[in-house]
Tab-separated table of C-alpha atoms in Angstrom:
chain	number	residue	atom	x	y	z
A	1200	MET	CA	8.459	-6.656	7.950
A	1201	ALA	CA	12.168	-7.326	7.553
A	1202	ALA	CA	14.514	-4.338	7.837
A	1203	ASP	CA	16.740	-5.473	4.940
A	1204	PRO	CA	15.611	-3.602	1.767
A	1205	GLU	CA	16.098	-6.647	-0.465
A	1206	ALA	CA	14.105	-8.840	1.901
A	1207	ARG	CA	11.369	-6.193	2.080
A	1208	ILE	CA	10.976	-5.914	-1.685
A	1209	ASP	CA	10.957	-9.715	-1.947
A	1210	GLU	CA	8.186	-9.877	0.642
A	1211	ILE	CA	6.176	-7.128	-1.043
A	1212	ALA	CA	6.643	-8.767	-4.448
A	1213	ARG	CA	5.409	-12.089	-3.096
A	1214	GLU	CA	2.409	-10.308	-1.566
A	1215	LEU	CA	1.505	-8.490	-4.797
A	1216	LEU	CA	2.031	-11.527	-6.993
A	1217	ALA	CA	-0.561	-13.347	-4.888
A	1218	VAL	CA	-3.405	-11.107	-6.053
A	1219	PRO	CA	-5.322	-12.014	-9.229
A	1220	PRO	CA	-3.664	-10.642	-12.389
A	1221	SER	CA	-6.621	-8.355	-13.088
A	1222	GLU	CA	-6.093	-6.644	-9.720
A	1223	PHE	CA	-2.298	-6.421	-9.829
A	1224	VAL	CA	-1.921	-2.865	-11.155
A	1225	SER	CA	-4.288	-1.300	-8.628
A	1226	ALA	CA	-2.776	-3.364	-5.791
A	1227	ARG	CA	0.727	-2.272	-6.796
A	1228	LYS	CA	-0.315	1.386	-6.847
A	1229	THR	CA	-1.919	1.099	-3.416
A	1230	ARG	CA	1.079	-0.749	-1.965
A	1231	ALA	CA	3.569	1.785	-3.316
A	1232	ALA	CA	1.548	4.635	-1.798
A	1233	GLU	CA	1.787	2.970	1.622
A	1234	GLU	CA	5.602	3.076	1.640
A	1235	SER	CA	7.265	6.034	3.334
A	1236	ASP	CA	10.689	5.102	1.944
A	1237	PRO	CA	10.857	6.711	-1.537
A	1238	ASP	CA	13.386	4.181	-2.838
A	1239	LEU	CA	11.244	1.259	-1.729
A	1240	ALA	CA	8.116	2.902	-3.132
A	1241	ALA	CA	9.881	3.308	-6.479
A	1242	ALA	CA	10.956	-0.333	-6.393
A	1243	VAL	CA	7.351	-1.373	-5.743
A	1244	ARG	CA	6.103	0.739	-8.646
A	1245	ALA	CA	8.713	-0.928	-10.866
A	1246	LEU	CA	7.436	-4.443	-10.142
A	1247	ARG	CA	6.086	-6.007	-13.326
A	1248	LYS	CA	2.760	-7.763	-13.682
A	1249	PRO	CA	3.279	-11.536	-14.016
A	1250	LEU	CA	2.153	-13.478	-17.039
A	1251	LEU	CA	-0.781	-15.745	-16.269
A	1252	SER	CA	1.275	-18.951	-16.490
A	1253	ALA	CA	3.785	-17.592	-13.959
A	1254	TRP	CA	0.955	-16.459	-11.678
A	1255	ILE	CA	-0.498	-19.984	-11.807
A	1256	VAL	CA	2.842	-21.531	-10.793
A	1257	ASN	CA	3.116	-19.016	-7.935
A	1258	LEU	CA	-0.453	-19.849	-6.892
A	1259	PHE	CA	0.325	-23.562	-6.844
A	1260	GLY	CA	3.383	-22.931	-4.673
A	1261	ARG	CA	1.292	-20.949	-2.169
A	1262	GLU	CA	-1.723	-23.259	-2.084
A	1263	ARG	CA	0.100	-26.598	-2.370
A	1264	PRO	CA	3.515	-25.872	-0.822
A	1265	ASP	CA	4.088	-29.443	0.351
A	1266	ASP	CA	3.395	-30.901	-3.100
A	1267	LEU	CA	5.761	-28.445	-4.765
A	1268	ARG	CA	8.473	-28.827	-2.131
A	1269	GLN	CA	8.398	-32.620	-2.294
A	1270	ALA	CA	8.518	-32.564	-6.090
A	1271	LEU	CA	11.497	-30.175	-6.149
A	1272	GLU	CA	13.364	-32.132	-3.473
A	1273	LEU	CA	12.735	-35.341	-5.367
A	1274	ALA	CA	13.945	-33.737	-8.598
A	1275	ALA	CA	17.170	-32.646	-6.889
A	1276	ARG	CA	17.820	-36.160	-5.610
A	1277	LEU	CA	17.120	-37.650	-9.018
A	1278	ARG	CA	19.484	-35.190	-10.713
A	1279	ALA	CA	22.203	-36.241	-8.300
A	1280	ALA	CA	21.550	-39.955	-8.795
A	1281	GLN	CA	20.831	-40.253	-12.504
A	1282	ALA	CA	24.514	-40.315	-13.489
A	1283	GLN	CA	24.652	-43.857	-12.092
A	1284	LEU	CA	21.591	-45.125	-14.000
A	1285	ASP	CA	21.654	-47.137	-17.218
A	1286	ALA	CA	19.749	-46.140	-20.361
A	1287	LYS	CA	16.700	-48.257	-19.501
A	1288	GLU	CA	16.434	-46.844	-15.990
A	1289	LEU	CA	16.939	-43.299	-17.302
A	1290	ALA	CA	14.099	-43.815	-19.800
A	1291	ARG	CA	11.816	-44.988	-16.993
A	1292	LEU	CA	12.895	-42.047	-14.872
A	1293	GLY	CA	12.073	-39.690	-17.752
A	1294	ARG	CA	8.577	-41.136	-18.066
A	1295	ASP	CA	8.018	-40.827	-14.319
A	1296	ARG	CA	9.207	-37.233	-14.392
A	1297	ARG	CA	6.846	-36.369	-17.245
A	1298	ARG	CA	3.884	-37.947	-15.448
A	1299	LEU	CA	4.715	-36.033	-12.285
A	1300	VAL	CA	5.028	-32.728	-14.168
A	1301	ASP	CA	1.751	-33.331	-16.025
A	1302	ALA	CA	-0.076	-34.074	-12.778
A	1303	LEU	CA	1.364	-30.998	-11.045
A	1304	ALA	CA	0.454	-28.792	-14.020
A	1305	ARG	CA	-3.124	-30.091	-14.046
A	1306	ASN	CA	-3.486	-29.415	-10.331
A	1307	ALA	CA	-2.083	-25.906	-10.791
A	1308	ALA	CA	-4.464	-25.189	-13.684
A	1309	GLU	CA	-7.450	-26.448	-11.686
A	1310	LEU	CA	-6.483	-24.165	-8.803
A	1311	ALA	CA	-6.370	-21.186	-11.169
A	1312	GLU	CA	-9.741	-22.081	-12.689
A	1313	SER	CA	-11.224	-22.353	-9.199
A	1314	ARG	CA	-10.131	-18.715	-8.750
A	1315	GLY	CA	-12.044	-17.707	-11.881
A	1316	GLU	CA	-9.103	-17.643	-14.303
A	1317	ARG	CA	-9.464	-19.132	-17.781
A	1318	VAL	CA	-6.502	-21.423	-18.543
A	1319	SER	CA	-5.963	-21.806	-22.279
A	1320	VAL	CA	-4.026	-24.658	-23.859
A	1321	ALA	CA	-1.065	-22.334	-24.461
A	1322	THR	CA	-1.079	-21.175	-20.836
A	1323	PHE	CA	-1.282	-24.751	-19.566
A	1324	ASP	CA	1.673	-25.715	-21.771
A	1325	SER	CA	3.695	-22.816	-20.312
A	1326	VAL	CA	2.853	-23.930	-16.766
A	1327	ARG	CA	3.926	-27.472	-17.570
A	1328	GLU	CA	7.131	-26.300	-19.264
A	1329	THR	CA	7.999	-24.140	-16.247
A	1330	LEU	CA	7.507	-27.027	-13.826
A	1331	ASN	CA	9.496	-29.259	-16.155
A	1332	ALA	CA	12.337	-26.725	-16.129
A	1333	ALA	CA	12.365	-26.944	-12.335
A	1334	MET	CA	12.861	-30.701	-12.631
A	1335	PHE	CA	16.014	-30.308	-14.737
A	1336	ASP	CA	17.648	-27.104	-13.534
A	1337	PRO	CA	18.347	-26.150	-9.889
A	1338	GLY	CA	18.242	-22.463	-10.833
A	1339	ALA	CA	14.760	-22.875	-12.300
A	1340	ALA	CA	13.726	-24.868	-9.229
A	1341	ASN	CA	14.939	-22.015	-7.029
A	1342	ALA	CA	12.957	-19.509	-9.104
A	1343	VAL	CA	9.789	-21.599	-8.954
A	1344	ALA	CA	10.161	-22.085	-5.193
A	1345	SER	CA	10.520	-18.315	-4.666
A	1346	GLY	CA	6.840	-17.714	-5.439
A	1347	ARG	CA	7.838	-14.593	-7.391
A	1348	LEU	CA	7.880	-15.783	-10.998
A	1349	LEU	CA	7.066	-13.173	-13.640
A	1350	ARG	CA	7.231	-15.307	-16.781
A	1351	PRO	CA	7.407	-18.992	-17.734
A	1352	LEU	CA	10.724	-20.858	-17.859
A	1353	GLU	CA	12.253	-23.367	-20.236
A	1354	ALA	CA	15.072	-25.798	-19.511
A	1355	SER	CA	16.246	-29.277	-20.384
A	1356	ALA	CA	18.965	-31.696	-19.417
A	1357	ALA	CA	21.204	-30.004	-21.988
A	1358	ALA	CA	20.406	-26.330	-21.390
A	1359	PRO	CA	19.710	-24.485	-18.126
A	1360	ALA	CA	16.868	-21.985	-17.813
A	1361	ASP	CA	17.371	-18.320	-18.653
A	1362	LEU	CA	16.412	-16.524	-15.444
A	1363	ALA	CA	16.962	-12.955	-16.673
A	1364	ASP	CA	13.945	-10.856	-15.617
A	1365	ALA	CA	12.112	-14.050	-14.660
A	1366	VAL	CA	11.723	-13.313	-10.938
A	1367	ALA	CA	10.525	-10.230	-9.072
A	1368	GLY	CA	12.906	-8.921	-6.447
A	1369	TYR	CA	16.130	-10.722	-5.630
A	1370	LEU	CA	16.969	-14.381	-6.094
A	1371	ASP	CA	19.821	-16.095	-4.286
A	1372	PRO	CA	21.726	-18.708	-6.290
A	1373	PRO	CA	20.683	-22.296	-5.555
A	1374	GLU	CA	22.683	-24.268	-3.033
A	1375	PRO	CA	25.213	-26.610	-4.643
A	1376	GLU	CA	23.763	-30.055	-5.154
A	1377	SER	CA	25.549	-33.158	-3.962
A	1378	ALA	CA	28.107	-34.613	-6.303
A	1379	ASP	CA	27.096	-37.471	-8.553
A	1380	ARG	CA	29.417	-39.796	-6.702
A	1381	PRO	CA	31.879	-39.481	-3.806
A	1382	ALA	CA	35.470	-38.589	-4.471
A	1383	SER	CA	37.875	-41.492	-4.776
A	1384	PRO	CA	39.752	-42.175	-1.515
A	1385	THR	CA	43.091	-42.021	-3.366
A	1386	ARG	CA	42.432	-38.761	-5.216
A	1387	GLY	CA	45.136	-36.158	-4.542
A	1388	ARG	CA	47.663	-38.644	-3.167
A	1389	THR	CA	51.007	-39.109	-4.858
A	1390	LYS	CA	51.418	-42.870	-4.469
A	1391	ALA	CA	49.744	-45.733	-2.658
A	1392	GLY	CA	50.319	-49.437	-2.251
A	1393	ASP	CA	48.525	-51.991	-4.382
A	1394	GLY	CA	46.448	-53.132	-1.410
A	1395	LYS	CA	45.212	-49.635	-0.689
A	1396	ARG	CA	44.355	-49.065	-4.360
A	1397	GLY	CA	42.351	-52.289	-4.349
A	1398	GLU	CA	40.516	-51.267	-1.211
A	1399	ALA	CA	39.770	-47.864	-2.719
A	1400	ALA	CA	38.445	-49.419	-5.936
A	1401	GLU	CA	36.250	-51.800	-3.971
A	1402	ALA	CA	34.952	-48.944	-1.837
A	1403	GLU	CA	34.152	-46.924	-4.958
A	1404	ARG	CA	32.332	-49.871	-6.543
A	1405	ALA	CA	30.319	-50.328	-3.359
A	1406	ALA	CA	29.495	-46.622	-3.279
A	1407	ARG	CA	28.326	-46.732	-6.897
A	1408	ALA	CA	26.196	-49.788	-6.218
A	1409	GLU	CA	24.648	-48.041	-3.231
A	1410	GLU	CA	23.940	-44.951	-5.344
A	1411	ALA	CA	22.327	-47.120	-8.021
A	1412	ARG	CA	20.089	-48.706	-5.391
A	1413	ASN	CA	19.227	-45.287	-4.014
A	1414	ALA	CA	18.439	-44.060	-7.516
A	1415	GLY	CA	16.060	-46.963	-7.997
A	1416	GLU	CA	14.365	-46.115	-4.719
A	1417	GLU	CA	14.129	-42.467	-5.754
A	1418	ALA	CA	12.544	-43.495	-9.049
A	1419	THR	CA	10.015	-45.604	-7.147
A	1420	ARG	CA	9.228	-42.666	-4.883
A	1421	ALA	CA	8.813	-40.495	-7.979
A	1422	GLU	CA	6.241	-42.952	-9.272
A	1423	ASP	CA	4.465	-42.890	-5.905
A	1424	VAL	CA	4.359	-39.085	-5.882
A	1425	ALA	CA	3.121	-39.014	-9.477
A	1426	ARG	CA	0.402	-41.543	-8.704
A	1427	ASP	CA	-0.646	-39.651	-5.579
A	1428	VAL	CA	-0.861	-36.344	-7.430
A	1429	GLU	CA	-2.677	-38.027	-10.320
A	1430	GLU	CA	-5.216	-39.546	-7.909
A	1431	ARG	CA	-5.885	-36.138	-6.395
A	1432	ALA	CA	-6.210	-34.651	-9.868
A	1433	VAL	CA	-8.695	-37.371	-10.863
A	1434	ALA	CA	-10.684	-36.767	-7.668
A	1435	ALA	CA	-10.713	-33.023	-8.347
A	1436	ARG	CA	-11.877	-33.583	-11.925
A	1437	ASP	CA	-14.606	-35.971	-10.733
A	1438	HIS	CA	-15.778	-33.372	-8.228
A	1439	ALA	CA	-15.778	-30.729	-10.958
A	1440	ASP	CA	-17.790	-33.054	-13.217
A	1441	ARG	CA	-20.345	-33.634	-10.464
A	1442	LEU	CA	-20.649	-29.903	-9.902
A	1443	ALA	CA	-21.064	-29.362	-13.642
A	1444	GLU	CA	-23.840	-31.966	-13.719
A	1445	ARG	CA	-25.553	-30.250	-10.793
A	1446	VAL	CA	-25.239	-26.906	-12.568
A	1447	THR	CA	-26.877	-28.471	-15.643
A	1448	GLU	CA	-29.702	-29.820	-13.486
A	1449	LEU	CA	-30.221	-26.445	-11.826
A	1450	GLU	CA	-30.171	-24.691	-15.193
A	1451	ALA	CA	-32.856	-27.123	-16.443
A	1452	GLU	CA	-34.929	-26.474	-13.320
A	1453	LEU	CA	-34.480	-22.732	-13.773
A	1454	SER	CA	-35.546	-22.974	-17.413
A	1455	ALA	CA	-38.639	-24.969	-16.447
A	1456	ALA	CA	-39.474	-22.448	-13.722
A	1457	ARG	CA	-39.115	-19.581	-16.195
A	1458	GLN	CA	-41.439	-21.335	-18.642
A	1459	GLU	CA	-43.973	-21.946	-15.867
A	1460	ALA	CA	-43.722	-18.302	-14.822
A	1461	GLU	CA	-44.294	-17.234	-18.430
A	1462	ARG	CA	-47.363	-19.459	-18.664
A	1463	SER	CA	-48.667	-18.036	-15.378
A	1464	ARG	CA	-48.151	-14.478	-16.633
A	1465	ALA	CA	-49.989	-15.296	-19.861
A	1466	GLN	CA	-52.844	-16.876	-17.903
A	1467	ALA	CA	-53.002	-13.856	-15.604
A	1468	GLU	CA	-53.198	-11.539	-18.616
A	1469	GLU	CA	-56.057	-13.621	-20.060
A	1470	LEU	CA	-57.907	-13.516	-16.740
A	1471	ASP	CA	-57.375	-9.749	-16.513
A	1472	ALA	CA	-58.872	-9.379	-19.975
A	1473	GLU	CA	-61.842	-11.569	-19.040
A	1474	ARG	CA	-62.358	-9.541	-15.853
A	1475	ALA	CA	-62.302	-6.281	-17.777
A	1476	GLU	CA	-64.778	-7.666	-20.296
A	1477	ALA	CA	-67.048	-8.910	-17.499
A	1478	MET	CA	-66.918	-5.500	-15.828
A	1479	GLU	CA	-67.869	-3.841	-19.100
A	1480	ARG	CA	-70.814	-6.205	-19.516
A	1481	ALA	CA	-71.904	-5.566	-15.919
A	1482	GLU	CA	-71.685	-1.825	-16.435
A	1483	ALA	CA	-73.757	-2.097	-19.604
A	1484	ALA	CA	-76.313	-4.260	-17.814
A	1485	ARG	CA	-76.580	-1.715	-14.990
A	1486	ALA	CA	-77.097	1.043	-17.523
A	1487	ARG	CA	-79.854	-0.899	-19.263
A	1488	ALA	CA	-81.507	-1.655	-15.927
A	1489	ALA	CA	-81.448	2.016	-14.951
A	1490	ALA	CA	-82.958	2.986	-18.282
A	1491	ALA	CA	-85.688	0.388	-17.938
A	1492	GLU	CA	-86.463	1.639	-14.454
A	1493	ARG	CA	-86.808	5.204	-15.690
A	1494	ARG	CA	-89.135	4.136	-18.459
A	1495	ALA	CA	-91.260	2.175	-16.005
A	1496	LYS	CA	-91.666	5.232	-13.782
A	1497	GLY	CA	-92.400	7.522	-16.689
């Protein structure tokens, strides 16, 4: 384990937040007791239990790290490029982003349900809102990527996420994202000739055109990612449906077997009664025979 105290508590927090919510308190107590450093043990005891929606997002990040990483990287590139997009392209980008977030949230919820957790509508909405916040806000994206979320996040294009008490341990600020467009070649200069200004303007127009093309490509990649995630989600739901059908079949077979067993028990009870009655008749017949034999001898 890392020697740096902050790194150690981050690692321990990530470890504890991986256990099911119902086991968190006992796991935290056990983990704190294992620490010889009293300050670190106190920090472990102070770790809060995550809300279920945050635990689900953390679970998704652990189980599907490539999906989450690609989505967050794509979101960062789209944030950097969207300043060059027109209203129509921005609307399309917004729809693609929503589809991607919905698909990621469904996959995360299915993972949680496969671990035995019940995901309510409200919890699913919180998972989706948290992933959506990561699409808009680099700070929220950093928190989601940490794997140490304690509560859901909210953010939009107009308002960044409030990260106070949202992450266990320590969270470094996100790395600065690339500027929306490159600085003008003449910026900061006192005076330039007309020819140089024209060249600079042409270079800036070319740069903007290139960024617009890149933004279009990013939007296309976003659609591809959304479709890929959606296909996996559909496949997972189909598999779940098939398993549910098999469970129904097995339950029907079990019910039929129970009914057959009940009929067999009833038949066995009837046969036991008949056997007892036959034994009584045989005993009575033997008694009559013995009496007749005695009379014959007398």
